[in-house]
Amino acid sequence: QEKLAESGGGLVQPGGSLRLFCLASGGILESTTMDWAWFRQAPGKDRVFVAGITWRGLTYEDSVKGRFIISRSNSHNTVHLQMNNLKPEDTAVYYCAARPRTSLSSEIGNYDYWGQGTHVTVSS
């Protein structure tokens, strides 16, 4: 059975860094022909796209450009989100998502597989 499991969240001060991990297991998720993305949902708000990685390249939401880096380790079936210079407005639950490879840019379209989320709180 396919599963995505996020980890690495926590409490960090403004200006600090965190590295999120998404471990993929089972079936199609262990294939290299997948689109991957991170989304986040702040309290009282909708879930929104943060960063994605597909065969087309990397895509970032404007507010995280230059601060966040998405990457994937094929050999370990993990997707990472390195978050630097964190701000209070980055506080949210962060979700890893995946879908079979598409021709779409990663911020467009639906994702079929989701993790349970990991909490990130940026506060002094």
PDB file of N, CA and C in Angstrom, residues 27-28 31 46 48 51 54 68 70-71 74 76 81-82 87 92 97 101 112 114 116-117 119-120 124:
ATOM      1  N   GLY A  27       4.325   0.414  -3.886  1.00  0.00           N
ATOM      2  CA  GLY A  27       3.840   0.507  -5.241  1.00  0.00           C
ATOM      3  C   GLY A  27       4.428   1.606  -6.085  1.00  0.00           C
ATOM      4  N   ILE A  28       3.542   2.370  -6.712  1.00  0.00           N
ATOM      5  CA  ILE A  28       3.945   3.385  -7.666  1.00  0.00           C
ATOM      6  C   ILE A  28       4.805   4.468  -7.034  1.00  0.00           C
ATOM      7  N   SER A  31       8.427   4.496  -7.736  1.00  0.00           N
ATOM      8  CA  SER A  31       8.825   4.719  -9.125  1.00  0.00           C
ATOM      9  C   SER A  31       9.485   6.074  -9.267  1.00  0.00           C
ATOM     10  N   ASP A  46      -6.822  27.901   3.497  1.00  0.00           N
ATOM     11  CA  ASP A  46      -6.811  26.761   2.611  1.00  0.00           C
ATOM     12  C   ASP A  46      -5.388  26.212   2.442  1.00  0.00           C
ATOM     13  N   VAL A  48      -2.254  25.322   0.360  1.00  0.00           N
ATOM     14  CA  VAL A  48      -1.693  25.953  -0.829  1.00  0.00           C
ATOM     15  C   VAL A  48      -0.377  25.297  -1.229  1.00  0.00           C
ATOM     16  N   ALA A  51       6.073  24.115  -3.089  1.00  0.00           N
ATOM     17  CA  ALA A  51       7.186  23.790  -3.990  1.00  0.00           C
ATOM     18  C   ALA A  51       6.924  22.447  -4.645  1.00  0.00           C
ATOM     19  N   THR A  54       9.299  18.075 -10.752  1.00  0.00           N
ATOM     20  CA  THR A  54       8.842  17.180 -11.805  1.00  0.00           C
ATOM     21  C   THR A  54       9.945  17.052 -12.848  1.00  0.00           C
ATOM     22  N   PHE A  68      13.409  28.497   0.239  1.00  0.00           N
ATOM     23  CA  PHE A  68      13.131  27.068   0.321  1.00  0.00           C
ATOM     24  C   PHE A  68      13.761  26.353  -0.870  1.00  0.00           C
ATOM     25  N   ILE A  70      13.503  22.444  -2.727  1.00  0.00           N
ATOM     26  CA  ILE A  70      12.954  21.094  -2.789  1.00  0.00           C
ATOM     27  C   ILE A  70      13.938  20.203  -3.528  1.00  0.00           C
ATOM     28  N   SER A  71      14.078  18.967  -3.047  1.00  0.00           N
ATOM     29  CA  SER A  71      14.976  18.024  -3.698  1.00  0.00           C
ATOM     30  C   SER A  71      14.462  16.616  -3.471  1.00  0.00           C
ATOM     31  N   ASN A  74      16.509   9.752  -5.042  1.00  0.00           N
ATOM     32  CA  ASN A  74      15.903   8.576  -5.679  1.00  0.00           C
ATOM     33  C   ASN A  74      16.214   7.282  -4.936  1.00  0.00           C
ATOM     34  N   HIS A  76      16.664   6.688  -1.891  1.00  0.00           N
ATOM     35  CA  HIS A  76      16.049   6.496  -0.591  1.00  0.00           C
ATOM     36  C   HIS A  76      14.565   6.842  -0.606  1.00  0.00           C
ATOM     37  N   LEU A  81      12.425  19.193   1.851  1.00  0.00           N
ATOM     38  CA  LEU A  81      12.164  20.621   1.716  1.00  0.00           C
ATOM     39  C   LEU A  81      13.056  21.331   2.725  1.00  0.00           C
ATOM     40  N   GLN A  82      14.104  21.949   2.224  1.00  0.00           N
ATOM     41  CA  GLN A  82      14.986  22.738   3.071  1.00  0.00           C
ATOM     42  C   GLN A  82      14.394  24.134   3.172  1.00  0.00           C
ATOM     43  N   LYS A  87       9.967  32.591   8.475  1.00  0.00           N
ATOM     44  CA  LYS A  87       9.208  33.737   8.958  1.00  0.00           C
ATOM     45  C   LYS A  87       7.962  33.246   9.682  1.00  0.00           C
ATOM     46  N   ALA A  92       2.590  26.619   9.606  1.00  0.00           N
ATOM     47  CA  ALA A  92       1.550  25.851   8.926  1.00  0.00           C
ATOM     48  C   ALA A  92       1.804  24.367   9.143  1.00  0.00           C
ATOM     49  N   ALA A  97       3.047  15.534  -1.224  1.00  0.00           N
ATOM     50  CA  ALA A  97       2.066  15.014  -2.162  1.00  0.00           C
ATOM     51  C   ALA A  97       2.766  14.435  -3.384  1.00  0.00           C
ATOM     52  N   ARG A 101       3.501  10.900 -13.143  1.00  0.00           N
ATOM     53  CA  ARG A 101       4.049  11.976 -13.951  1.00  0.00           C
ATOM     54  C   ARG A 101       3.011  12.533 -14.913  1.00  0.00           C
ATOM     55  N   ASP A 112      -2.593  12.719  -6.161  1.00  0.00           N
ATOM     56  CA  ASP A 112      -3.326  11.513  -5.783  1.00  0.00           C
ATOM     57  C   ASP A 112      -2.940  10.973  -4.407  1.00  0.00           C
ATOM     58  N   TRP A 114      -1.179  11.692  -0.517  1.00  0.00           N
ATOM     59  CA  TRP A 114      -0.890  12.725   0.461  1.00  0.00           C
ATOM     60  C   TRP A 114      -0.394  12.091   1.760  1.00  0.00           C
ATOM     61  N   GLN A 116       0.272  12.717   6.054  1.00  0.00           N
ATOM     62  CA  GLN A 116      -0.563  13.202   7.159  1.00  0.00           C
ATOM     63  C   GLN A 116      -0.176  14.612   7.609  1.00  0.00           C
ATOM     64  N   GLY A 117       0.979  15.075   7.178  1.00  0.00           N
ATOM     65  CA  GLY A 117       1.403  16.428   7.512  1.00  0.00           C
ATOM     66  C   GLY A 117       2.346  16.484   8.700  1.00  0.00           C
ATOM     67  N   HIS A 119       3.898  19.593  11.463  1.00  0.00           N
ATOM     68  CA  HIS A 119       3.661  20.957  11.921  1.00  0.00           C
ATOM     69  C   HIS A 119       4.968  21.751  11.943  1.00  0.00           C
ATOM     70  N   VAL A 120       4.895  22.960  11.427  1.00  0.00           N
ATOM     71  CA  VAL A 120       6.004  23.897  11.495  1.00  0.00           C
ATOM     72  C   VAL A 120       5.485  25.176  12.155  1.00  0.00           C
ATOM     73  N   SER A 124       9.094  33.498  18.034  1.00  0.00           N
ATOM     74  CA  SER A 124      10.124  33.828  19.006  1.00  0.00           C
ATOM     75  C   SER A 124       9.608  33.636  20.423  1.00  0.00           C
TER      76      SER A 124
END
